[in-house]
Amino acid sequence: MTKNGGVCMRKKEVVAMLLAGGRGSRLGILTDKTAKPAVSFGGKYRIIDFTLSNCINSGIDTVGVLTQYQPLHLNRHIGIGIPWDLDKSIGGVTVLSPYVSRGNEAWYSGTANAIYQNIPFIDYYDPEYVLILSGDHIYKMDYSMMLNNHKKKGADISIAVLPVAYEEAHQFGIMNTDEDLRIIEFEEKPEKPKNNLASMGIYIFNWKILRNALKLAEKNHDSSDFGKHIIPFCLNEGNHVLAYEFQGFWRDVGTLESYWKTNMELISLVPEFNLYEAYWKIYTNNEIQPPQYIAASANVERCILGEGTEIYGSVYNSVIGSNVIIEKGCFIKDSIIMTNAHVKENTKIDKGVISEGVVIGANVTIGEGENIKNGIDPEIYNSGISAVGEYAVIPDGVWIGKNCAITGVTALENYKNNRLESGGNIRLEEVEG
Amino acid sequence: MKALGIILAGGKNEHLKELTHNRALAAMPIAGNYRAIDFSLSNMTNSNIKKVAVVTQYNSRSLVEHLRSSKWWDFGRKNKGLYILTPYISHDNCFWYRGTADAIYQNISYLKDSDEPYVIIAQGDDISKIDYNKVLQYHIDKKADITIVCKKLEMQELSRFGHVEIDDENRIIDFEEKPLDPSDNLISTGIYVIERTMLIELIEAAEKEDRHDFVSDIIVRYRKRKRIMAYIHNGYWKSIAELDSYYQANMDFLDRELRQYFFKTYPYIMSKAEDEAPAKFNKGTNVSNSLCSPGCIVNGTVENSVLFRKTFIGKNTIIKNSIILHSASIGKDAYIENCIVDSKSVIPDGSHFVGNHGQHMVIVNK
């Protein structure tokens, strides 16, 4: 019912709010110009596609996507939601960027603050439940089953949890539950974990309860956050907070290495995370492209290739995006090459992560030499992966070692003796895109 | 653009054997990711034509399914957009389309209710990339009544087409349908430009005399009375109305330059998005000079072939010089050469199918 007593014609039972504003700085230069949810994944997808597809496959057709950090790719990708059938007359997808209002310099200062600032968006649909999601994870999940469980058990809040190994539990937010999976305590990265149920950052709230908690949290904290403020507050209030155990493939591709590994999992014979089944399709905004072409001069084994990609060289154990060209004489191994990249003749790449639109010259070598940690970001580039940022250019004939990071339009003079030793960096600012 | 479009996609075709038993010619899959009609439809939208009718009758279901959402060609608009004109029964008409002219006549209100001064008529089974604006400009410059897009072909293919004779200024002085002994190699592609009011006039006149075919009853009949001009198209053009030309058209796309021309040079050919996963190549694959579409899973050897969406090729299987249509599944240890395998076919392990070059075997096994 609306305030004047009429029936709300745009009422939705559930509204999903998808947090997509984070940078994901542990992905290094991959997120220099792109928010993490918009980073390419699995050849033709972007990370956010999995969550968006989960929404529509779960029958949730009203989604607010909260953007903040480098939203251009994300905006362009989502558009009006056509690829996910989220172009609806009532509901659909709405991109919610921070805005300035009277007396409020309003960046999204925390996850809960971001939702707080969009209370009017949610109120518009007068929902019973709000589903909080993040656009950072690779998984297939039916949120409607979680919602059914939430309703059946009469919960106020449901939190999706994933059983993790006890020895890894200290890296997660751990939910301590009773035998009915009711959460009695929440511990953020506990030193001595009492339980192994890690929060996946997926919450269902009864909107009235969340709305109230958001208002209070906003009053009491500067940058209100779900994990730090909202969940502990609700537990304190005695709300019925329920854990919902998720069984299945779920990956946080937060670091360069986990990003690389999760991509590589897709190329095994029958991958645990199967993109080929008709059930639970993953949708993405792909431009219409001709099929993949594999030339007589090519060798392709243990690879996935996006559409429009043309292979004239040898590619093994790799994930190749759409509209990529790999010329004759190339030898690509254990690498990720994203959409619209062009690798010229006789270039060798071993364990490279090559971003969108990169042009790599002929006779280049990437990923040889000693495994020396990166000179600027040793905590990011240390597993042997060399990364090239989007729309970067690498000139003909250079040699690039392991754990290197390159951005911008580089030229021969940027390379000492035509070489960039392992752990080296060339970070040029000018990037076209 | 001051024109509206009509795409003729209705005719029955037996030349493609089983492939068109349940499928309209215009809905034939082509080049892995596309359907034949995508080319004409994309040409329309790329020529900035806002209102297009697809006239269809035979096996129209397959076509309607493909065109169901017209947004992929930018025709999903509030104003104008895509019209699908299938035959219908009304108070004073209970006929199927008796010919191309009749098909237009039965939908004459589509023409009468429009305000565009010109009409572009194209075919649903042509593989080409043509800027209709250029044809229209030519039509206006030459003060033509009708302009026909013509193409010079190799001699041996000629007898399938309408044969055109022109004078020095490209005016068509004679037109012969499917001649036995063609004297020249210029043929009509079936793409026409005509003023909308004149088209209405000619169609109504033909109908009064109980004549129903656009080519024989209008073009051929009026070839002397009207000023009919030939616009020579020099780029790629192929009709897929024969099994051999259908096969060849698919194989043509193994050429890098042709793919570049159609799909990677603006304006692009568009199609319906299908959301298949990237093509997957497992251990032991050996693929050479082939197209493999999204959703394919390849375990065997593929040479000089076109794999459409979601095809599965089993281990130790060899596919040579063949076309495997979408969702077909080929078991392991099979050998397939010079074949066209229909969509959704299931080919058991160890099968052996070999067609002849120029006489490709069509395999349907659903």
Short mmCIF file of C-alpha atoms in Angstrom, two decimals, chain A residues 2-321:
data_model
loop_
_atom_site.label_atom_id
_atom_site.label_comp_id
_atom_site.label_asym_id
_atom_site.label_seq_id
_atom_site.Cartn_x
_atom_site.Cartn_y
_atom_site.Cartn_z
CA THR A 2 1.23 3.47 -0.77
CA LYS A 3 0.92 6.37 1.65
CA ASN A 4 -2.35 7.57 0.20
CA GLY A 5 -3.84 4.10 0.55
CA GLY A 6 -3.70 3.08 -3.11
CA VAL A 7 -2.13 -0.13 -4.28
CA CYS A 8 1.46 0.25 -5.42
CA MET A 9 1.51 -0.87 -9.06
CA ARG A 10 5.25 -1.26 -9.19
CA LYS A 11 5.55 -3.43 -6.12
CA LYS A 12 8.26 -6.08 -6.19
CA GLU A 13 8.65 -8.83 -3.65
CA VAL A 14 12.42 -8.61 -3.77
CA VAL A 15 14.92 -6.04 -4.98
CA ALA A 16 18.57 -6.99 -5.47
CA MET A 17 21.30 -4.46 -4.73
CA LEU A 18 24.58 -5.35 -6.36
CA LEU A 19 27.67 -3.68 -4.93
CA ALA A 20 29.98 -3.05 -7.86
CA GLY A 21 31.87 0.01 -6.81
CA GLY A 22 35.02 -1.56 -5.42
CA ARG A 23 38.35 -1.26 -7.07
CA GLY A 24 39.82 -4.67 -6.32
CA SER A 25 43.32 -3.28 -5.93
CA ARG A 26 44.89 -6.73 -5.47
CA LEU A 27 44.25 -7.34 -9.15
CA GLY A 28 46.97 -4.78 -9.86
CA ILE A 29 46.90 -3.04 -13.20
CA LEU A 30 43.86 -5.04 -14.32
CA THR A 31 41.77 -2.63 -12.28
CA ASP A 32 43.71 0.56 -13.06
CA LYS A 33 41.03 1.76 -15.44
CA THR A 34 38.22 -0.69 -14.69
CA ALA A 35 36.22 -1.61 -11.62
CA LYS A 36 36.78 -5.23 -10.60
CA PRO A 37 33.26 -6.39 -11.56
CA ALA A 38 33.93 -5.22 -15.13
CA VAL A 39 37.19 -7.13 -15.53
CA SER A 40 37.04 -9.78 -18.27
CA PHE A 41 36.72 -13.36 -17.17
CA GLY A 42 36.50 -16.74 -18.87
CA GLY A 43 37.06 -15.55 -22.39
CA LYS A 44 33.93 -13.61 -23.20
CA TYR A 45 32.48 -12.66 -19.83
CA ARG A 46 33.00 -9.97 -17.24
CA ILE A 47 33.03 -10.85 -13.54
CA ILE A 48 29.68 -9.15 -12.86
CA ASP A 49 27.93 -11.33 -15.49
CA PHE A 50 27.79 -14.25 -13.09
CA THR A 51 25.92 -12.34 -10.40
CA LEU A 52 23.63 -10.57 -12.88
CA SER A 53 22.82 -13.87 -14.59
CA ASN A 54 22.16 -15.46 -11.19
CA CYS A 55 19.61 -12.71 -10.54
CA ILE A 56 17.59 -13.20 -13.71
CA ASN A 57 17.92 -17.00 -13.51
CA SER A 58 16.57 -16.81 -9.95
CA GLY A 59 13.60 -14.79 -11.16
CA ILE A 60 14.78 -11.52 -9.66
CA ASP A 61 14.11 -8.83 -12.23
CA THR A 62 14.79 -5.65 -10.26
CA VAL A 63 18.45 -4.97 -9.68
CA GLY A 64 20.25 -1.83 -8.60
CA VAL A 65 23.95 -1.86 -9.52
CA LEU A 66 25.96 0.45 -7.29
CA THR A 67 28.99 1.82 -9.08
CA GLN A 68 31.68 4.19 -7.97
CA TYR A 69 35.22 3.30 -9.00
CA GLN A 70 35.94 3.64 -12.78
CA PRO A 71 32.37 2.92 -13.88
CA LEU A 72 32.74 3.52 -17.65
CA HIS A 73 33.20 -0.11 -18.71
CA LEU A 74 30.55 -1.20 -16.30
CA ASN A 75 28.00 1.32 -17.54
CA ARG A 76 28.68 0.47 -21.14
CA HIS A 77 28.51 -3.23 -20.38
CA ILE A 78 25.22 -3.12 -18.49
CA GLY A 79 23.46 -0.52 -20.63
CA ILE A 80 19.74 -1.03 -20.12
CA GLY A 81 20.26 -4.68 -19.30
CA ILE A 82 19.29 -6.23 -22.65
CA PRO A 83 21.70 -9.21 -22.49
CA TRP A 84 20.21 -10.36 -19.19
CA ASP A 85 16.62 -9.60 -20.21
CA LEU A 86 16.70 -6.94 -17.53
CA ASP A 87 15.24 -4.27 -19.82
CA LYS A 88 11.84 -4.25 -18.15
CA SER A 89 9.03 -1.74 -18.16
CA ILE A 90 8.80 -2.01 -14.38
CA GLY A 91 12.01 -2.91 -12.60
CA GLY A 92 14.95 -4.14 -14.63
CA VAL A 93 18.48 -2.97 -14.01
CA THR A 94 19.36 0.51 -12.80
CA VAL A 95 22.90 1.76 -12.45
CA LEU A 96 23.15 3.76 -9.23
CA SER A 97 26.12 6.06 -9.08
CA PRO A 98 26.91 8.34 -6.17
CA TYR A 99 25.34 11.77 -6.39
CA VAL A 100 25.62 15.08 -4.62
CA SER A 101 22.68 16.30 -2.60
CA ARG A 102 22.00 19.16 -0.24
CA GLY A 103 24.38 19.04 2.69
CA ASN A 104 25.98 15.82 1.54
CA GLU A 105 29.28 15.25 -0.26
CA ALA A 106 28.22 11.86 -1.21
CA TRP A 107 30.69 9.23 -2.27
CA TYR A 108 29.71 5.77 -1.13
CA SER A 109 31.82 5.55 2.03
CA GLY A 110 30.99 1.94 2.88
CA THR A 111 28.87 -0.96 1.70
CA ALA A 112 25.98 -0.12 4.01
CA ASN A 113 26.33 3.58 3.33
CA ALA A 114 25.96 2.89 -0.39
CA ILE A 115 22.64 1.12 0.25
CA TYR A 116 21.61 3.86 2.70
CA GLN A 117 22.04 6.48 0.02
CA ASN A 118 19.74 4.51 -2.26
CA ILE A 119 16.88 3.94 0.16
CA PRO A 120 14.53 5.91 -2.14
CA PHE A 121 15.37 3.57 -5.03
CA ILE A 122 14.37 0.56 -2.96
CA ASP A 123 11.31 2.25 -1.42
CA TYR A 124 10.01 2.95 -4.92
CA TYR A 125 9.37 -0.78 -5.39
CA ASP A 126 7.99 -1.26 -1.87
CA PRO A 127 9.71 -4.68 -1.50
CA GLU A 128 9.36 -7.21 1.30
CA TYR A 129 12.96 -8.36 0.93
CA VAL A 130 16.22 -6.88 -0.22
CA LEU A 131 19.02 -9.08 -1.52
CA ILE A 132 22.52 -7.67 -1.09
CA LEU A 133 25.10 -9.00 -3.55
CA SER A 134 28.58 -8.17 -4.64
CA GLY A 135 29.79 -8.22 -8.20
CA ASP A 136 33.16 -9.79 -7.40
CA HIS A 137 32.57 -13.53 -7.40
CA ILE A 138 32.37 -16.42 -9.83
CA TYR A 139 29.54 -18.79 -8.97
CA LYS A 140 26.10 -20.01 -9.97
CA MET A 141 23.51 -19.71 -7.22
CA ASP A 142 19.74 -19.84 -7.12
CA TYR A 143 18.82 -16.95 -4.81
CA SER A 144 15.17 -18.00 -4.91
CA MET A 145 16.04 -21.12 -2.90
CA MET A 146 17.75 -18.96 -0.32
CA LEU A 147 14.70 -16.71 -0.23
CA ASN A 148 12.37 -19.69 0.17
CA ASN A 149 14.45 -20.90 3.08
CA HIS A 150 14.40 -17.40 4.56
CA LYS A 151 10.59 -17.28 4.38
CA LYS A 152 10.08 -20.83 5.59
CA LYS A 153 12.26 -20.33 8.64
CA GLY A 154 10.76 -16.93 9.33
CA ALA A 155 14.17 -15.28 9.41
CA ASP A 156 14.78 -11.56 9.55
CA ILE A 157 18.14 -11.86 7.88
CA SER A 158 19.73 -14.69 5.90
CA ILE A 159 23.43 -14.81 5.20
CA ALA A 160 24.82 -17.17 2.57
CA VAL A 161 27.78 -19.11 3.94
CA LEU A 162 30.31 -21.42 2.41
CA PRO A 163 32.10 -24.16 4.35
CA VAL A 164 35.85 -23.53 4.11
CA ALA A 165 38.84 -25.45 5.43
CA TYR A 166 39.47 -24.67 9.12
CA GLU A 167 43.05 -23.69 8.40
CA GLU A 168 41.84 -21.05 5.91
CA ALA A 169 38.93 -19.84 8.03
CA HIS A 170 40.99 -17.02 9.54
CA GLN A 171 40.88 -15.20 6.18
CA PHE A 172 37.10 -14.90 6.19
CA GLY A 173 34.19 -13.50 8.11
CA ILE A 174 33.12 -16.56 10.10
CA MET A 175 29.56 -17.25 11.26
CA ASN A 176 29.17 -19.15 14.51
CA THR A 177 25.82 -20.92 14.44
CA ASP A 178 23.61 -23.08 16.60
CA GLU A 179 22.30 -26.46 15.42
CA ASP A 180 19.44 -24.77 13.49
CA LEU A 181 21.97 -22.68 11.57
CA ARG A 182 20.87 -19.61 13.47
CA ILE A 183 23.82 -17.28 13.73
CA ILE A 184 24.79 -16.45 17.27
CA GLU A 185 28.05 -14.70 16.62
CA PHE A 186 29.93 -13.14 13.75
CA GLU A 187 33.71 -12.93 13.80
CA GLU A 188 35.65 -11.04 11.15
CA LYS A 189 38.88 -12.92 10.33
CA PRO A 190 39.13 -14.69 13.70
CA GLU A 191 42.55 -15.91 14.86
CA LYS A 192 41.04 -19.03 16.41
CA PRO A 193 37.98 -19.85 14.33
CA LYS A 194 35.23 -21.74 16.16
CA ASN A 195 33.44 -22.61 12.97
CA ASN A 196 34.19 -22.90 9.24
CA LEU A 197 31.18 -21.21 7.71
CA ALA A 198 32.46 -18.19 5.80
CA SER A 199 30.20 -15.34 4.79
CA MET A 200 29.86 -14.98 1.02
CA GLY A 201 28.72 -11.40 1.30
CA ILE A 202 25.24 -12.37 0.15
CA TYR A 203 22.43 -11.22 2.45
CA ILE A 204 18.67 -11.30 2.38
CA PHE A 205 17.05 -8.76 4.67
CA ASN A 206 13.48 -8.03 5.50
CA TRP A 207 13.46 -4.54 4.11
CA LYS A 208 11.88 -2.94 7.19
CA ILE A 209 14.64 -4.27 9.40
CA LEU A 210 17.43 -3.29 7.02
CA ARG A 211 15.96 0.15 6.45
CA ASN A 212 15.92 0.82 10.16
CA ALA A 213 19.43 -0.57 10.69
CA LEU A 214 20.82 1.52 7.83
CA LYS A 215 19.39 4.72 9.31
CA LEU A 216 20.84 3.99 12.74
CA ALA A 217 24.21 2.92 11.37
CA GLU A 218 24.39 6.09 9.32
CA LYS A 219 23.80 8.16 12.44
CA ASN A 220 26.44 6.33 14.48
CA HIS A 221 29.21 5.58 11.99
CA ASP A 222 31.10 7.51 9.35
CA SER A 223 31.32 4.85 6.70
CA SER A 224 28.85 2.19 7.58
CA ASP A 225 29.60 -1.34 6.48
CA PHE A 226 27.57 -4.56 6.46
CA GLY A 227 30.20 -6.77 8.06
CA LYS A 228 31.38 -4.24 10.62
CA HIS A 229 28.16 -2.51 11.60
CA ILE A 230 24.89 -3.82 10.21
CA ILE A 231 25.28 -7.55 10.95
CA PRO A 232 26.63 -7.07 14.53
CA PHE A 233 23.91 -4.50 15.19
CA CYS A 234 21.16 -6.86 14.03
CA LEU A 235 22.61 -9.71 16.11
CA ASN A 236 22.61 -7.41 19.12
CA GLU A 237 19.02 -6.44 18.50
CA GLY A 238 18.09 -10.11 18.73
CA ASN A 239 16.98 -10.39 15.10
CA HIS A 240 16.64 -13.87 13.71
CA VAL A 241 19.82 -14.12 11.62
CA LEU A 242 20.02 -17.34 9.66
CA ALA A 243 22.93 -18.94 7.85
CA TYR A 244 22.14 -20.42 4.45
CA GLU A 245 24.71 -22.97 3.44
CA PHE A 246 25.78 -22.88 -0.19
CA GLN A 247 27.32 -25.98 -1.73
CA GLY A 248 29.03 -25.55 -5.04
CA PHE A 249 31.66 -23.75 -6.99
CA TRP A 250 32.39 -20.30 -5.63
CA ARG A 251 35.53 -18.31 -6.22
CA ASP A 252 36.65 -14.92 -5.08
CA VAL A 253 38.93 -13.80 -7.89
CA GLY A 254 40.37 -11.04 -5.75
CA THR A 255 44.07 -11.55 -6.39
CA LEU A 256 45.96 -11.77 -9.65
CA GLU A 257 46.88 -15.35 -8.88
CA SER A 258 43.38 -16.49 -7.93
CA TYR A 259 42.04 -14.68 -10.99
CA TRP A 260 44.47 -16.57 -13.18
CA LYS A 261 43.84 -19.91 -11.48
CA THR A 262 40.05 -19.62 -11.68
CA ASN A 263 40.28 -18.84 -15.39
CA MET A 264 42.47 -21.88 -15.87
CA GLU A 265 39.93 -24.08 -14.09
CA LEU A 266 37.56 -23.49 -17.01
CA ILE A 267 39.75 -25.35 -19.49
CA SER A 268 39.89 -28.72 -17.77
CA LEU A 269 38.12 -31.57 -19.58
CA VAL A 270 34.89 -31.37 -17.61
CA PRO A 271 35.30 -28.24 -15.53
CA GLU A 272 33.73 -28.14 -12.10
CA PHE A 273 32.29 -24.80 -13.17
CA ASN A 274 30.55 -25.77 -16.39
CA LEU A 275 29.57 -23.01 -18.80
CA TYR A 276 28.26 -25.47 -21.39
CA GLU A 277 25.11 -26.71 -19.73
CA ALA A 278 21.84 -25.28 -21.00
CA TYR A 279 20.55 -24.92 -17.46
CA TRP A 280 21.58 -21.74 -15.66
CA LYS A 281 23.10 -19.90 -18.58
CA ILE A 282 25.51 -17.07 -18.04
CA TYR A 283 24.66 -14.04 -20.13
CA THR A 284 26.95 -11.27 -21.22
CA ASN A 285 26.93 -8.26 -23.44
CA ASN A 286 28.76 -9.58 -26.44
CA GLU A 287 29.00 -7.82 -29.71
CA ILE A 288 27.95 -10.00 -32.59
CA GLN A 289 31.09 -11.59 -33.90
CA PRO A 290 31.88 -14.19 -36.53
CA PRO A 291 32.92 -17.64 -35.30
CA GLN A 292 36.38 -18.51 -34.04
CA TYR A 293 38.81 -19.26 -36.85
CA ILE A 294 41.69 -21.66 -36.49
CA ALA A 295 44.13 -21.54 -39.38
CA ALA A 296 46.05 -24.39 -40.98
CA SER A 297 49.20 -23.00 -39.34
CA ALA A 298 47.64 -23.08 -35.87
CA ASN A 299 47.78 -25.50 -32.96
CA VAL A 300 45.14 -25.17 -30.29
CA GLU A 301 44.86 -27.51 -27.33
CA ARG A 302 43.28 -27.17 -23.91
CA CYS A 303 41.91 -23.72 -24.62
CA ILE A 304 38.71 -21.80 -24.66
CA LEU A 305 38.30 -19.12 -27.31
CA GLY A 306 35.77 -16.29 -27.50
CA GLU A 307 33.94 -15.52 -30.73
CA GLY A 308 35.60 -13.65 -33.55
CA THR A 309 39.00 -14.80 -32.38
CA GLU A 310 41.48 -15.87 -35.05
CA ILE A 311 44.38 -18.17 -34.25
CA TYR A 312 47.27 -18.54 -36.67
CA GLY A 313 49.87 -19.60 -34.09
CA SER A 314 50.12 -22.15 -31.26
CA VAL A 315 48.03 -21.74 -28.14
CA TYR A 316 48.04 -24.15 -25.21
CA ASN A 317 46.34 -24.11 -21.79
CA SER A 318 44.96 -20.65 -22.28
CA VAL A 319 41.80 -18.58 -21.99
CA ILE A 320 41.37 -16.31 -24.98
CA GLY A 321 38.69 -13.60 -25.19
#
